[in-house]
XYZ file of C-alpha atoms in Angstrom:
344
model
C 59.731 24.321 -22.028
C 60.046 25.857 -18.952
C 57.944 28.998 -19.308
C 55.480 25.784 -20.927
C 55.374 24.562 -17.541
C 54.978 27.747 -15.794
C 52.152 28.973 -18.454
C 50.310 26.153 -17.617
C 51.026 26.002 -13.702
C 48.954 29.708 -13.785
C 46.777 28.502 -16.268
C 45.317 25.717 -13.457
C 45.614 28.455 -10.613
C 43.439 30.798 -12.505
C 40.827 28.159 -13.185
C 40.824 27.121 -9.936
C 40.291 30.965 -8.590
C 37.457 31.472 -11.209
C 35.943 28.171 -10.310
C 35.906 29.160 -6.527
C 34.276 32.626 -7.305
C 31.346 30.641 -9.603
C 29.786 28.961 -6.916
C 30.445 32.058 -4.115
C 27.639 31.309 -3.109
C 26.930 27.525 -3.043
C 28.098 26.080 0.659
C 30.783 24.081 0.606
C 30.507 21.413 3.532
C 34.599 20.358 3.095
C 37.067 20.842 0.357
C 40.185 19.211 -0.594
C 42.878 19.231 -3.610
C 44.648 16.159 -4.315
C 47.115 17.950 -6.443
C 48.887 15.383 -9.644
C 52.103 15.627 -11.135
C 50.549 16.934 -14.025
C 48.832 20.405 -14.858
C 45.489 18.636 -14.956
C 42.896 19.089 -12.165
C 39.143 18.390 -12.409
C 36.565 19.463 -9.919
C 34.408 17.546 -8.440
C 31.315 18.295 -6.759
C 29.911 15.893 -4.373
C 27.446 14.701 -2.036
C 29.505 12.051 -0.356
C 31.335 12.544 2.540
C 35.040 13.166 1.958
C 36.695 10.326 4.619
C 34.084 7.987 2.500
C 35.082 8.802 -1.133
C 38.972 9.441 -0.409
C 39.973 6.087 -0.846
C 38.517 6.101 -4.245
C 40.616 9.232 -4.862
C 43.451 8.114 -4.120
C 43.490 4.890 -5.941
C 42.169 6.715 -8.999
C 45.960 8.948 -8.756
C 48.041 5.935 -8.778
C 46.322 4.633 -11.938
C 45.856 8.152 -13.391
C 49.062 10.501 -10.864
C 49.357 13.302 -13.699
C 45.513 14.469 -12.831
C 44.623 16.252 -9.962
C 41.515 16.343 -8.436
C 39.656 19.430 -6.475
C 37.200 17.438 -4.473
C 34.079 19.632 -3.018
C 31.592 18.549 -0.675
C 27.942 19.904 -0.563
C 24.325 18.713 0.104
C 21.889 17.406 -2.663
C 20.292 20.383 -2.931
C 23.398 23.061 -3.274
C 24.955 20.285 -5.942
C 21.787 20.689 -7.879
C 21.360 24.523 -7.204
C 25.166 24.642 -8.676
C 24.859 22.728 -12.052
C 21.643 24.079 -12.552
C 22.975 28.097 -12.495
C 26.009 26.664 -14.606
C 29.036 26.210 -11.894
C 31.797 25.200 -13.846
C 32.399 21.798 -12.245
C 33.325 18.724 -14.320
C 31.840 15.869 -12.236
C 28.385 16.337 -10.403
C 27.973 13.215 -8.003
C 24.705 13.186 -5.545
C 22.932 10.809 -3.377
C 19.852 12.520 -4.572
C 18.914 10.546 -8.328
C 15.725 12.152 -9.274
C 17.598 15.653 -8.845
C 20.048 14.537 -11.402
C 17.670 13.148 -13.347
C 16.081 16.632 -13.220
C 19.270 18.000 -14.552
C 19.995 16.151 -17.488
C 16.520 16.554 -18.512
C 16.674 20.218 -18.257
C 19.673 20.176 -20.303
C 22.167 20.665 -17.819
C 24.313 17.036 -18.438
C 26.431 16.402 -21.054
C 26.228 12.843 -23.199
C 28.749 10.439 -23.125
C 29.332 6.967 -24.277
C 32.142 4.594 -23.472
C 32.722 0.726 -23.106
C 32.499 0.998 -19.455
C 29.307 3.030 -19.318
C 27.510 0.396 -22.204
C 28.463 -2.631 -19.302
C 25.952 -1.037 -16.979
C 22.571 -2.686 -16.413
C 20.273 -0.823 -18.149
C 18.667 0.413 -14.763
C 21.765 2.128 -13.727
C 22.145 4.540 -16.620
C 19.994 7.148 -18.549
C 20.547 8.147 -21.517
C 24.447 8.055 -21.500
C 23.618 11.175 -19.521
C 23.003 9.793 -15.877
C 25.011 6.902 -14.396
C 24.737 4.848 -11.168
C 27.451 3.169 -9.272
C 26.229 2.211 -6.107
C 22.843 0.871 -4.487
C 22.156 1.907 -0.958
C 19.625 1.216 0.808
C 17.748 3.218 3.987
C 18.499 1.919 7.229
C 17.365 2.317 10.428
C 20.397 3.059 13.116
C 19.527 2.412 16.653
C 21.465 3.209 19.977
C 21.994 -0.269 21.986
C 21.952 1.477 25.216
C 18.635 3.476 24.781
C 17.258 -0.033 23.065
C 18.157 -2.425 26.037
C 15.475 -4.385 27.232
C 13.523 -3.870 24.343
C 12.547 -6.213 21.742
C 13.574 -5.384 17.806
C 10.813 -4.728 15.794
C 10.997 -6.911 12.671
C 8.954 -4.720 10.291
C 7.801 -0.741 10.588
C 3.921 -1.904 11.867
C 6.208 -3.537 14.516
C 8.310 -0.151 14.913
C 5.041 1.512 14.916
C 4.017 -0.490 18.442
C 7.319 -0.212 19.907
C 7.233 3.632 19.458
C 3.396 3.675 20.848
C 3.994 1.601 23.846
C 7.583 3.072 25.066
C 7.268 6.843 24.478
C 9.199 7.364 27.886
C 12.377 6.146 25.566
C 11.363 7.611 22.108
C 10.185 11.062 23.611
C 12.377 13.804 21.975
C 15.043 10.889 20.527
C 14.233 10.305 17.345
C 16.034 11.689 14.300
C 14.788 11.767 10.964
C 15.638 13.823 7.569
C 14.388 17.494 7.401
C 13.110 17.042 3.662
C 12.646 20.313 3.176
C 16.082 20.973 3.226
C 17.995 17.379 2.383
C 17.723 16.473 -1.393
C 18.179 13.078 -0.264
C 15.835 12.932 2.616
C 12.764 14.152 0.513
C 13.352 11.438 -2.298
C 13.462 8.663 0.563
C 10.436 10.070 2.023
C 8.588 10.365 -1.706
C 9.213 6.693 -2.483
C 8.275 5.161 0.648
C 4.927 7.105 0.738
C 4.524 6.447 -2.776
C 5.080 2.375 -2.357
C 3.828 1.767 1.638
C 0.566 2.608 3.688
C 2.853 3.089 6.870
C 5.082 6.127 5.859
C 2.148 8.520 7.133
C 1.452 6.445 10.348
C 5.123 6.655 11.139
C 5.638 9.859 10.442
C 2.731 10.994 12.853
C 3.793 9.657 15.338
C 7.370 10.496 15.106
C 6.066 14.073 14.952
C 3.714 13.355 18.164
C 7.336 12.282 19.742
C 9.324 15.067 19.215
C 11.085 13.897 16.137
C 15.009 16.172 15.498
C 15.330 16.953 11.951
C 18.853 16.717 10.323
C 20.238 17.465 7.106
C 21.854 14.499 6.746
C 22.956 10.854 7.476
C 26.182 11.257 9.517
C 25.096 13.903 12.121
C 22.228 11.607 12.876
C 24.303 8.767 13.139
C 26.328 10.937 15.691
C 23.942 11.658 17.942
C 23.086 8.138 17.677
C 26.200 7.236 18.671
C 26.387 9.742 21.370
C 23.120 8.375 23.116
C 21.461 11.479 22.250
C 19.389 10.053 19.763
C 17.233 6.641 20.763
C 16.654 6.096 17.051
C 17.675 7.447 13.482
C 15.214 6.525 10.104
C 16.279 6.289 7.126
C 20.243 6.930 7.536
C 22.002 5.693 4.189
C 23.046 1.984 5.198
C 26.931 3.024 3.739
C 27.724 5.579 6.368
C 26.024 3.571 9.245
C 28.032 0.131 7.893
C 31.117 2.144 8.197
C 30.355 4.031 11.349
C 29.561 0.804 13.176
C 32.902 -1.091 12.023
C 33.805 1.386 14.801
C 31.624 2.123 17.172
C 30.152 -0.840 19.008
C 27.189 1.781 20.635
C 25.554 1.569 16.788
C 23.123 -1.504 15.819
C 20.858 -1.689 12.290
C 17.219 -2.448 12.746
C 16.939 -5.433 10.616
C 13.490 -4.474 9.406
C 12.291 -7.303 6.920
C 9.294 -5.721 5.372
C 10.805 -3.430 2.570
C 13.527 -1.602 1.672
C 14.117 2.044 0.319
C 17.577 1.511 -1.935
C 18.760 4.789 -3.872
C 21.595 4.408 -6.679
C 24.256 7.354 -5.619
C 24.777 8.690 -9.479
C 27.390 11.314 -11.642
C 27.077 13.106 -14.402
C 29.152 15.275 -16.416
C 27.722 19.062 -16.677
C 27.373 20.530 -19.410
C 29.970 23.143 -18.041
C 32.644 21.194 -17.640
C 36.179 22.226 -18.742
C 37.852 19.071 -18.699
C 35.688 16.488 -20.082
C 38.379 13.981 -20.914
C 39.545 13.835 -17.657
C 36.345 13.733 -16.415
C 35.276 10.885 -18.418
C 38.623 8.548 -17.211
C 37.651 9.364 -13.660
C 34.164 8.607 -14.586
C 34.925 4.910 -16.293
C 36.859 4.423 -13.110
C 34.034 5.562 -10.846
C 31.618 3.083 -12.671
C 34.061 0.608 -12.865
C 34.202 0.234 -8.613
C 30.484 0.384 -8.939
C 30.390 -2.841 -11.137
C 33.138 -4.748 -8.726
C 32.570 -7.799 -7.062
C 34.055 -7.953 -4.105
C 31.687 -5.320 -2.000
C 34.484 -5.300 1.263
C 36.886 -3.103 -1.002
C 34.957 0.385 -0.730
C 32.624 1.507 1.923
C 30.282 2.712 -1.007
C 28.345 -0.259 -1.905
C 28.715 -1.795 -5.322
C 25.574 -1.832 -7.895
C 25.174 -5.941 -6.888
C 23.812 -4.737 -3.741
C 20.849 -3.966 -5.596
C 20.545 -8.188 -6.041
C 20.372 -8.622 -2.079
C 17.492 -10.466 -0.898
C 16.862 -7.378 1.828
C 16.969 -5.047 -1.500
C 14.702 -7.078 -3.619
C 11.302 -6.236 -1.877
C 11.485 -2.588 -2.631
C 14.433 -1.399 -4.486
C 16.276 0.452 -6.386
C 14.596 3.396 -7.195
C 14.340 3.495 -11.070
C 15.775 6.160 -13.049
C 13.342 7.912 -15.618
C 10.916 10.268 -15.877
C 8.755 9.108 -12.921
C 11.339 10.793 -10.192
C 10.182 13.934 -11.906
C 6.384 13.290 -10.234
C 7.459 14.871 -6.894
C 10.150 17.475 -7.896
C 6.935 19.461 -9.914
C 6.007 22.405 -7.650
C 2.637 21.497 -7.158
C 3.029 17.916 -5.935
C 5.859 18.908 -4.282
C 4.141 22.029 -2.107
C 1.671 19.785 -1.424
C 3.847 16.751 0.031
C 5.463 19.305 1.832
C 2.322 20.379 3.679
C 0.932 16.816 4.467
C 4.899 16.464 6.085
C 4.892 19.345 7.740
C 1.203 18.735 8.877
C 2.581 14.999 10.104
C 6.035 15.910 11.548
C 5.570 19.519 12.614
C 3.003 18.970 15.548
């Protein structure tokens, strides 16, 4: 029993060595293993910020202690780069859903059926392939000390004015995604140019101002909080929600007109070594996306999708139609028109 034990101790080290010189050359944002009684560890490869997903962890452990779990963070577009070139990871999860989507229609997702996954609506799943468990919409983030004095614009032709009219404030302090870079980013920009005459307008004169370009939501949200920033468009609402809880210096633009709400999905590669475990921490995963009670996880439920604020725009839809922008013609060309709007 005992050299059991050990045999399997170095059978878990060596995956974990050959799984960390796989993806060499993928860049890991953070990394941490929540090591299990057990010899089981899955790895997980993930968009979402660690402090945000941790609690998730953790509660998975004490329902499930004997599994282990090797918890990577990267951006939207390493996570895709990763399970596209075949990175041996057993969870993919990514705020970007059309690059998913692109994966499991390339072939790179595996199938998989369970009770759990069948209780989705039949928006938040694809083909027992792709599965959504949370709806988040876009926000706006502002900085109440740059904004004092200054009325909140209600919709984005209102945002549009306030911009035009106060460029001594907005001058060099707005933040926005870099979409040629953030996975995420270029889907919110896509579907709000797709569905609204005012994406171009805004992001003109955004450009005109100045506009910072980030990777992503939280460093924004940062120099938000900081003062730094006057403004921040199209931050994912979780991240701000929790960042404000905390810093009274953050507000959300209540902007009434639309909004842009992305379902944060996970699959299960077609690589994966540990599928089993994989799917019990995937039933769990969609089973916190189908709660009730929203205040229990930062990470919105799926419900959120049913908010009034949600309803005029949202969510994005999985299918085939997220493929429009990732094919290398309409994407080189959205790229120019950006770069032609934001890059003045």
């Amino acid at each position: 029993m005992r050299f059991t034990h050990i045999a399997r101790s170095l059978a878990v080290a060596l995956l974990l060595l050959l799984s960390g010189s796989a993806v060499a050359a993928l860049e890991i944002e953070d990394r941490k293993l929540y090591r299990g009684t057990g010899d089981r560890v899955i790895s997980v490869l993930s968009t979402a910020d660690l402090a945000v997903f941790e609690p998730f962890i953790l509660q998975f452990q004490i329902e499930q202690p004997d599994i282990g779990i090797d918890y990577q963070v990267a951006s939207s577009t390493e996570v895709h780069k990763a399970i596209r070139d075949g990175a041996a990871f057993d969870l993919a999860i990514s705020s970007a859903m059309d690059l998913q989507f692109q994966l499991a229609n390339d072939g790179a997702a595996q199938a998989y059926s369970s009770p759990t996954t069948q209780r989705l609506p039949v928006w938040a799943r694809w083909r027992d392939q792709v599965f959504a468990f949370t709806a988040e919409p876009a926000v706006t983030v502002i900085s109440r000390e740059r904004f004092a004095g200054l009325d909140r614009p209600k919709t984005r032709q209102e945002l549009i004015a306030l911009l035009r009219q106060n460029p001594e404030v907005f001058q060099n302090a707005i933040g926005t995604y870099d979409v040629r870079i953030s996975g995420l980013g270029y889907l919110f920009a896509t579907q709000e140019a797709r569905n609204s005459d005012t994406f171009w307008r805004l992001s003109e004169l955004m450009g005109g101002q100045g506009a910072a370009l980030y990777c992503c939501s939280a460093q924004m949200i940062d120099d938000v909080g900081s003062g730094r920033l006057a403004l921040a468009y199209n931050v994912l609402g979780s991240y701000a929600t929790e960042r404000i809880a905390r810093d009274d210096r953050l507000e959300i633009l209540e902007l009434e007109d639309y909004a842009t709400v992305m379902l944060r999905t996970a699959l299960i590669p077609a690589t994966a070594n540990d599928e089993q475990s994989a799917a019990l921490f995937l039933d769990r995963l969609l089973e916190e996306g189908m709660r009730d009670t929203p205040e229990t996880w930062d990470l919105p439920p799926l419900g959120a999708a049913n908010q009034p604020e949600a309803r005029a725009y949202g969510p994005i839809r999985l299918g085939p139609a997220l493929l429009v922008y990732l094919d290398k013609l309409n994407r080189g060309a959205f790229l120019r028109a950006w770069s032609d709007a934001m890059l003045q």
